[in-house]
Tab-separated table of C-alpha atoms in Angstrom:
chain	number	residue	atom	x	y	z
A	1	UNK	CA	-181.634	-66.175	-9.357
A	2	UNK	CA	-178.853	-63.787	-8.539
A	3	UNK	CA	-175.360	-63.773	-9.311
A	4	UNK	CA	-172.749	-64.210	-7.336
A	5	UNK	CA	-170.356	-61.305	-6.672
A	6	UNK	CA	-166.951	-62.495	-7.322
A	7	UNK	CA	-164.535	-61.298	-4.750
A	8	UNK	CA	-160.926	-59.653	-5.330
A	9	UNK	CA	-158.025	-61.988	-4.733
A	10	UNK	CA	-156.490	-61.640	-1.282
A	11	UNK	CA	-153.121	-60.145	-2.851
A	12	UNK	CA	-155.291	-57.848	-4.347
A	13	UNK	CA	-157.257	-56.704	-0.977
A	14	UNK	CA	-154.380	-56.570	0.896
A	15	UNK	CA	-153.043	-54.280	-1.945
A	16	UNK	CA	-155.577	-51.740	-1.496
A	17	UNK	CA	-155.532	-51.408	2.280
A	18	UNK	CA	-152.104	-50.998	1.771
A	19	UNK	CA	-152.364	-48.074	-0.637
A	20	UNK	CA	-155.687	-46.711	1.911
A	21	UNK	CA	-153.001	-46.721	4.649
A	22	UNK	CA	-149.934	-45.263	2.756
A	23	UNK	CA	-152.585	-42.457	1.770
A	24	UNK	CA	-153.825	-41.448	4.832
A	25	UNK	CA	-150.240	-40.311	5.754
A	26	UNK	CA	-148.986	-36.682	5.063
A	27	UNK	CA	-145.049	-38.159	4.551
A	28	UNK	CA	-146.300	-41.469	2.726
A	29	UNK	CA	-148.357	-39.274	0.060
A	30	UNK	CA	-145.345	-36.871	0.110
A	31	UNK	CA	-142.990	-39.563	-0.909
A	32	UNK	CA	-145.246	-41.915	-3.194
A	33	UNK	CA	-145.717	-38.088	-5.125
A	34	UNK	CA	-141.736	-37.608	-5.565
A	35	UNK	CA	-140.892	-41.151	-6.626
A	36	UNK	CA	-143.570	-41.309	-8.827
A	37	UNK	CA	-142.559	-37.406	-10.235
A	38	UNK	CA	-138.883	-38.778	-10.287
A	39	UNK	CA	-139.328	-42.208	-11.810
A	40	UNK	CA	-141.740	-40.805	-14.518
A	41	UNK	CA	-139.186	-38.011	-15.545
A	42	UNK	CA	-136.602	-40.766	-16.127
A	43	UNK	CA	-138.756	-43.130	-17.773
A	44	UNK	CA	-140.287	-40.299	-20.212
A	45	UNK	CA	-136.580	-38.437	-20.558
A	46	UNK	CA	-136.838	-38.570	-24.432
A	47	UNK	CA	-140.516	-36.921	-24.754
A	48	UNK	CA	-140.343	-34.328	-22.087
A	49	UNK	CA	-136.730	-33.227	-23.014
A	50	UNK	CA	-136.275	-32.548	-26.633
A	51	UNK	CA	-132.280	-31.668	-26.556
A	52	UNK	CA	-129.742	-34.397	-27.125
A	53	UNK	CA	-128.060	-35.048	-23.734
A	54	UNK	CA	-124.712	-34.726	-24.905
A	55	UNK	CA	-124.744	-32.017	-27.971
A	56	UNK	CA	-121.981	-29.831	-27.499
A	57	UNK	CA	-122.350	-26.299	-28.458
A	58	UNK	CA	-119.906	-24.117	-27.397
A	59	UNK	CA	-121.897	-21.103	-28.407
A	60	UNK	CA	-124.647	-21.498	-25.968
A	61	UNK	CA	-122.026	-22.021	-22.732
A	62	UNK	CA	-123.639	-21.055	-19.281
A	63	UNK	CA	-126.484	-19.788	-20.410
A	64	UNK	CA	-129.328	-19.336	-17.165
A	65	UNK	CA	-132.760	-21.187	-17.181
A	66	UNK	CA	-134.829	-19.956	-19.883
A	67	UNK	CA	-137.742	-21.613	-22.574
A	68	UNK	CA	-135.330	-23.117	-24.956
A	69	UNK	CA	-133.013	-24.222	-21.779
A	70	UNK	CA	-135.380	-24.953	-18.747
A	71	UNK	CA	-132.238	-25.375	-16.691
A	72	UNK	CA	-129.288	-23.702	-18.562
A	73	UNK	CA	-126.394	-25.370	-20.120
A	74	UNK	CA	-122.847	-25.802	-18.933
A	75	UNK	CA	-119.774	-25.249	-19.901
A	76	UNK	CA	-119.971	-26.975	-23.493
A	77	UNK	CA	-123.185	-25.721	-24.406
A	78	UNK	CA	-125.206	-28.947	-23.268
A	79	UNK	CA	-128.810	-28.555	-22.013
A	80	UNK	CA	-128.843	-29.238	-18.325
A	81	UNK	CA	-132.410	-30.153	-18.110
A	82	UNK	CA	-131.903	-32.654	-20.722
A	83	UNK	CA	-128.750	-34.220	-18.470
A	84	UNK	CA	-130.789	-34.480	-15.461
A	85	UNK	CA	-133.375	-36.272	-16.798
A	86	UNK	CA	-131.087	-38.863	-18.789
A	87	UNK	CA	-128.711	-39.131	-15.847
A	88	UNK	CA	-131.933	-40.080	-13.548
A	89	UNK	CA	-132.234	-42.831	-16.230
A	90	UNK	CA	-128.832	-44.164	-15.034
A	91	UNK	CA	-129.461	-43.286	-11.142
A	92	UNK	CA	-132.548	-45.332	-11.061
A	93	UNK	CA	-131.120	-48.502	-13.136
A	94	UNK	CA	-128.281	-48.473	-10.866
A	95	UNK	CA	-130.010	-48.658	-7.760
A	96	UNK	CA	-132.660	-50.428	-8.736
A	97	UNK	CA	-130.898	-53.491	-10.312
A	98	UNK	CA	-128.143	-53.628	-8.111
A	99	UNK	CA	-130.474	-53.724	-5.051
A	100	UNK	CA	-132.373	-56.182	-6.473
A	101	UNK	CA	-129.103	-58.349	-7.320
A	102	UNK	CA	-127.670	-57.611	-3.695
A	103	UNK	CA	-131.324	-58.485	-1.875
A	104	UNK	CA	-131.466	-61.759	-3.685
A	105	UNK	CA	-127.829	-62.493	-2.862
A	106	UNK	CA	-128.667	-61.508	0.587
A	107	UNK	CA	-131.574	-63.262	0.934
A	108	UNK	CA	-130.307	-66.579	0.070
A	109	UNK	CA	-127.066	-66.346	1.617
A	110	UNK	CA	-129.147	-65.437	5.213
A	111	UNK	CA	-131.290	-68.173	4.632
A	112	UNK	CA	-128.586	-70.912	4.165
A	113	UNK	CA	-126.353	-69.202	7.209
A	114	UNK	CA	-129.519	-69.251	9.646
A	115	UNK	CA	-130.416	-72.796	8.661
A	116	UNK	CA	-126.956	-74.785	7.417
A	117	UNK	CA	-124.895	-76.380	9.654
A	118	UNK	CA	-122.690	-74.089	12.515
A	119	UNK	CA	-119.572	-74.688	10.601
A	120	UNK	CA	-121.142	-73.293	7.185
A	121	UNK	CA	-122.704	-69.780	9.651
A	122	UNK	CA	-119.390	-69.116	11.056
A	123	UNK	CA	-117.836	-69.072	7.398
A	124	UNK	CA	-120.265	-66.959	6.229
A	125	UNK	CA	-120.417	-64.594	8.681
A	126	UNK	CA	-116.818	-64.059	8.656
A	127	UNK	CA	-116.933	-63.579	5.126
A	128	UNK	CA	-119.826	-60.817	5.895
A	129	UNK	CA	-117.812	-59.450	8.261
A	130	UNK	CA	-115.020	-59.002	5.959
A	131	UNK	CA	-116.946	-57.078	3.004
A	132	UNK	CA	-118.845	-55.016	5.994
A	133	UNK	CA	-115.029	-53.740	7.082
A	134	UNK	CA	-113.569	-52.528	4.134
A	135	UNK	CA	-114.709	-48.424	3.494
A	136	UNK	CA	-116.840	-47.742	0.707
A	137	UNK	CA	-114.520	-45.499	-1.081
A	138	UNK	CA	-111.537	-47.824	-0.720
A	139	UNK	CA	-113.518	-50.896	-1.865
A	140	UNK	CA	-114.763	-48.693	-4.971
A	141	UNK	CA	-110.876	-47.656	-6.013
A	142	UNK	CA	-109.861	-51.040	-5.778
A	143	UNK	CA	-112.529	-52.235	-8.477
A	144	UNK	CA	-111.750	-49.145	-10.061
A	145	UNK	CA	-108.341	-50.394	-10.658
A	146	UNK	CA	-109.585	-53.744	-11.524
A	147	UNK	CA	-112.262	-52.797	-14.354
A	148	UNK	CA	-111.832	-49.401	-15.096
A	149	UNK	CA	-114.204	-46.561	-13.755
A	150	UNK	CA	-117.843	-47.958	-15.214
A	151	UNK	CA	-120.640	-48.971	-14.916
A	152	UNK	CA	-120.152	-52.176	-13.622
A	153	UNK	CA	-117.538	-50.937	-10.973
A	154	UNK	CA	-120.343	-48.954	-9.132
A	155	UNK	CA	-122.564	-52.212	-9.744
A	156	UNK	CA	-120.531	-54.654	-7.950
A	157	UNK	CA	-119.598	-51.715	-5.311
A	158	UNK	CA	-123.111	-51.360	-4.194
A	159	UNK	CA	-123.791	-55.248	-4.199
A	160	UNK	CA	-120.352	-56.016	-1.916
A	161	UNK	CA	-122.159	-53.168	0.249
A	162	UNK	CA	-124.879	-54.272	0.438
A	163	UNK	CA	-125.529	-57.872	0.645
A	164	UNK	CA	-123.563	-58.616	4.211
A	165	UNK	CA	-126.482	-56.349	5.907
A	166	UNK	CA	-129.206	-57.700	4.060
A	167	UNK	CA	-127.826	-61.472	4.497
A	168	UNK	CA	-127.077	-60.831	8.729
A	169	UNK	CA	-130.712	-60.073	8.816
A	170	UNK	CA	-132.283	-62.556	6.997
A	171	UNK	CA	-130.292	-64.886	8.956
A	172	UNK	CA	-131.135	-63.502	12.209
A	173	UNK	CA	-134.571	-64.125	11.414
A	174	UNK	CA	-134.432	-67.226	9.934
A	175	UNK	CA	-132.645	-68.465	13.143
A	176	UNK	CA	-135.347	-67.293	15.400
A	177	UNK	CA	-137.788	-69.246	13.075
A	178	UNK	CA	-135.974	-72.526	12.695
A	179	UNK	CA	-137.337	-73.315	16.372
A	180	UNK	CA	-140.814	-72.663	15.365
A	181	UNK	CA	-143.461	-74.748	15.749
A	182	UNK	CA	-144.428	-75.695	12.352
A	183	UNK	CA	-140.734	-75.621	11.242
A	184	UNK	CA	-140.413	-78.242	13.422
A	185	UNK	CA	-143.785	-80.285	12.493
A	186	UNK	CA	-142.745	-79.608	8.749
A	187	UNK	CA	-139.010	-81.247	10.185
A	188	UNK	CA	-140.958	-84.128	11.552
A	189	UNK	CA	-143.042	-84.666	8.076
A	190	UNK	CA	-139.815	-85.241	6.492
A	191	UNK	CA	-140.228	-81.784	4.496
A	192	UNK	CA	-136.671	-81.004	2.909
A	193	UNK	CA	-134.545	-77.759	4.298
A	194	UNK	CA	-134.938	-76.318	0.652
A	195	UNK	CA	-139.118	-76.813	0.955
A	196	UNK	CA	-139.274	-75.562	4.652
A	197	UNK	CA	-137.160	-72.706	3.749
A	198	UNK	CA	-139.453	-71.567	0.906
A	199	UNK	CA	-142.702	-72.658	1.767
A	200	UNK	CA	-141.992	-72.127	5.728
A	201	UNK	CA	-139.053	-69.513	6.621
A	202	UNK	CA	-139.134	-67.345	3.215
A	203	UNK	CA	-142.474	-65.762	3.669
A	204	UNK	CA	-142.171	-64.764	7.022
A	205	UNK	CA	-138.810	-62.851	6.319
A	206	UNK	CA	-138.553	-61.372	3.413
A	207	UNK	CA	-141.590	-58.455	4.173
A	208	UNK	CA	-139.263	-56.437	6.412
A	209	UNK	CA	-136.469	-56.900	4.442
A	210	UNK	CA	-138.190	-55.452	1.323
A	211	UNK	CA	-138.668	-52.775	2.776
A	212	UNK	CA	-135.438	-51.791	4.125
A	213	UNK	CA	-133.863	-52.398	0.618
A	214	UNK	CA	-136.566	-49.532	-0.650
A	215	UNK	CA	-134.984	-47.549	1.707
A	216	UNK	CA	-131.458	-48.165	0.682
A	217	UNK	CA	-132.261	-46.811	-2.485
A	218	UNK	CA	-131.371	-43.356	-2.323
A	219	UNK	CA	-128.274	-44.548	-0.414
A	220	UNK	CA	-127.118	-46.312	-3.640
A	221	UNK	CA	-128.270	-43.396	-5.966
A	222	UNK	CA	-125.759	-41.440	-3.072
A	223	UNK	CA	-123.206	-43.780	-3.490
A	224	UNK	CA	-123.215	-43.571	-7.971
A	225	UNK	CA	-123.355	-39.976	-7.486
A	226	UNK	CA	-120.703	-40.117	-5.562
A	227	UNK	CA	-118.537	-42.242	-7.644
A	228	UNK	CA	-119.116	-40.712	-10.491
A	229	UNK	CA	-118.568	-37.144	-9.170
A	230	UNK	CA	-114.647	-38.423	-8.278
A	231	UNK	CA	-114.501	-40.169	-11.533
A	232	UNK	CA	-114.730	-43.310	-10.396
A	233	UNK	CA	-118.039	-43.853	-12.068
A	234	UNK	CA	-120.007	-42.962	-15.315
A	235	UNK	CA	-117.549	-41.693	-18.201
A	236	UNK	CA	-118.157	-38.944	-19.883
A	237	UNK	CA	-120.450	-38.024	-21.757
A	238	UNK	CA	-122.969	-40.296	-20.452
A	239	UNK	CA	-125.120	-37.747	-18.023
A	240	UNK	CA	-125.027	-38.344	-14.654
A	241	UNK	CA	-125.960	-36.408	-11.363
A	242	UNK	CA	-122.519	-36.997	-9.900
A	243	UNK	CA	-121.228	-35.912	-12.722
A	244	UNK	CA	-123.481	-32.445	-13.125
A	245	UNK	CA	-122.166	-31.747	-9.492
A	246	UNK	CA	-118.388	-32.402	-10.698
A	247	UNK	CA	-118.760	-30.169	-13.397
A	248	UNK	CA	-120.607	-27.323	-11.219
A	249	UNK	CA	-118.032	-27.453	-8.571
A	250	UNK	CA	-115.793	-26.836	-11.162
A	251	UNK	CA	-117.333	-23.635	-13.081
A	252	UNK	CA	-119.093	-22.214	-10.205
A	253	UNK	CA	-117.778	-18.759	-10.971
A	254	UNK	CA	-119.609	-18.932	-14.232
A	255	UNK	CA	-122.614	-20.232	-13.117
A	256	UNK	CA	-124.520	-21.647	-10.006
A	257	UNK	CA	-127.318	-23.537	-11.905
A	258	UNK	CA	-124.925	-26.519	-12.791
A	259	UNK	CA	-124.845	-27.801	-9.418
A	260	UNK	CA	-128.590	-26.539	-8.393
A	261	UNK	CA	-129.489	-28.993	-11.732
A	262	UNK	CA	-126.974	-31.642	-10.330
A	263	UNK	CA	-128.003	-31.118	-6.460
A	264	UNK	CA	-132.009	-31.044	-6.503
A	265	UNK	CA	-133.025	-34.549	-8.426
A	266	UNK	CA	-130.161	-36.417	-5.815
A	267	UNK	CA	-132.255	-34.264	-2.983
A	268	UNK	CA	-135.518	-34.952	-4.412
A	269	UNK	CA	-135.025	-38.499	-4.464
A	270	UNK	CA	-133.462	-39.245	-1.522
A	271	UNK	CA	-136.766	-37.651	0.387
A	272	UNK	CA	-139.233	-39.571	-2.075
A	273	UNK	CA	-137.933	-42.874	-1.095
A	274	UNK	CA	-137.040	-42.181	2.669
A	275	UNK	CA	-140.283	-40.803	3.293
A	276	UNK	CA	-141.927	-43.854	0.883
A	277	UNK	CA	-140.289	-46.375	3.174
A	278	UNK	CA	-140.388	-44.970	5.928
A	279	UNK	CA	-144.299	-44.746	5.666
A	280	UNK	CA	-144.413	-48.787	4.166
A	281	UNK	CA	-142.371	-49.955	7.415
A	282	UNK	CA	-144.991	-48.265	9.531
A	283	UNK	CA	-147.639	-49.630	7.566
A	284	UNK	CA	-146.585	-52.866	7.637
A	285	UNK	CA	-145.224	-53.175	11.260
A	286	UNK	CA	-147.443	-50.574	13.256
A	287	UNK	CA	-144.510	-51.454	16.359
A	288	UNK	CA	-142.015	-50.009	14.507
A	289	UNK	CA	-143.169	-46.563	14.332
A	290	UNK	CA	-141.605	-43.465	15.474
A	291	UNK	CA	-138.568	-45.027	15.724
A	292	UNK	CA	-135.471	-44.126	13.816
């Protein structure tokens, strides 16, 4: 008598025609290659870069790429390649974790502006409307001068940024949905609004918005650089690639390969996850492609 084959969960099969898809584009293989290059560097920063980050040694100032320096050093002596890869450590746990925090913010502020009461929507969106007005770099000195250039400034920057987009689409969608069929049958079974919305309205949302948040990515790794190359962000001498660039701006007399060190990983990453996202969107809504 034979055995039955076992077959592979559903999350698992949809998993791997996912990853047959995303392979079987040029740009999607592309992009998969440089976040997986770019995470891995950060993640492995203490094995593949031997030199403390932020050893000062005035001796060995500007000196070019070589084997004991694979970038150079800057201006006090510290190895560059050593900075890039600890400052992707802080690039990636900034964008990460605060676009996680701002797409579950999002997420359940949509959901309770699509499906609360009018009153509660119009609050809410005039409160998006209000973070979605103020400019980036004026919201990000005001914090500044609340808590200090950190960290944490560039944290809750990226979240106020963030979440009003991520919440006006959820609750687009969840509007469009409330009308639904089996929204309404669920409605009529005397289903609560907090079991409709997670068994019913949550699933069918939150696909497309995943995927636009792994395309904001780079835009928050733009936004730390940023920060931190006015000196709004990171302090010294944590490494950071807004801070490389600040410091090759400022010696680039002495030497070029301070802001090629601080330029390329911000470059590099930016394409990885653009492309990465760009290829999942098309994957996972075939409509959508081609269009910018």
């Amino acid at each position: 008598m034979s055995e039955a084959v076992s077959e592979p969960p559903a999350e698992v099969g949809t998993f791997r025609r996912t990853m047959r898809r995303l392979l079987r584009e040029p740009l999607g293989v592309f992009g998969l290659s440089l976040v997986i290059l770019v995470v891995g560097a950060a993640v492995f920063a203490d094995l593949l870069a031997s030199a403390e980050p932020s050893r000062i040694s005035p001796r060995d100032r500007f000196l070019p790429p070589s084997a004991d320096h694979l970038m150079g050093t800057d201006q006090l002596g510290r190895d560059l390649f050593a900075r890039v890869l600890h400052g992707g450590r802080i690039a990636l746990l900034v964008a990460v974790g605060s676009t996680v925090v701002s797409l579950l913010i999002g997420i359940v502020l949509g959901l309770i502006a699509g499906y609360g009461p009018r009153w509660l929507d119009n609050i809410l969106i005039l409160v998006f409307d209000a973070l979605k007005s103020f400019p980036t770099v004026m919201l990000a000195l005001a914090l500044v001068t609340l808590f200090g250039p950190s960290l944490t400034a560039v944290v809750v920057v990226v979240i106020l940024v963030n979440v009003p987009g991520y919440a006006r689409i959820i609750r687009t969608q969840t509007i469009a949905l409330k009308s639904s069929e089996y929204v309404t049958a669920a409605q009529s079974m005397g289903a609560s609004p907090a079991r409709i919305l997670r068994v019913h309205v949550l699933p069918n949302v939150v696909g497309p918005i995943v995927i636009l948040a792994s395309m904001d990515i780079p835009v928050v790794i733009a936004i730390e650089a940023g920060m931190s190359f006015l000196g709004l962000g990171v302090r010294p001498p944590t490494p950071s690639w807004g801070a490389i660039l600040n410091d090759g701006f400022a010696n680039i007399r002495e030497s070029a390969w301070i802001v090629i060190a601080g330029g390329v990983p911000i470059i590099l990453t930016t394409l990885g996850f653009t492309f990465l996202g760009e290829t999942l969107r098309d994957v996972f809504d075939p409509r959508l492609k081609g269009r910018g």
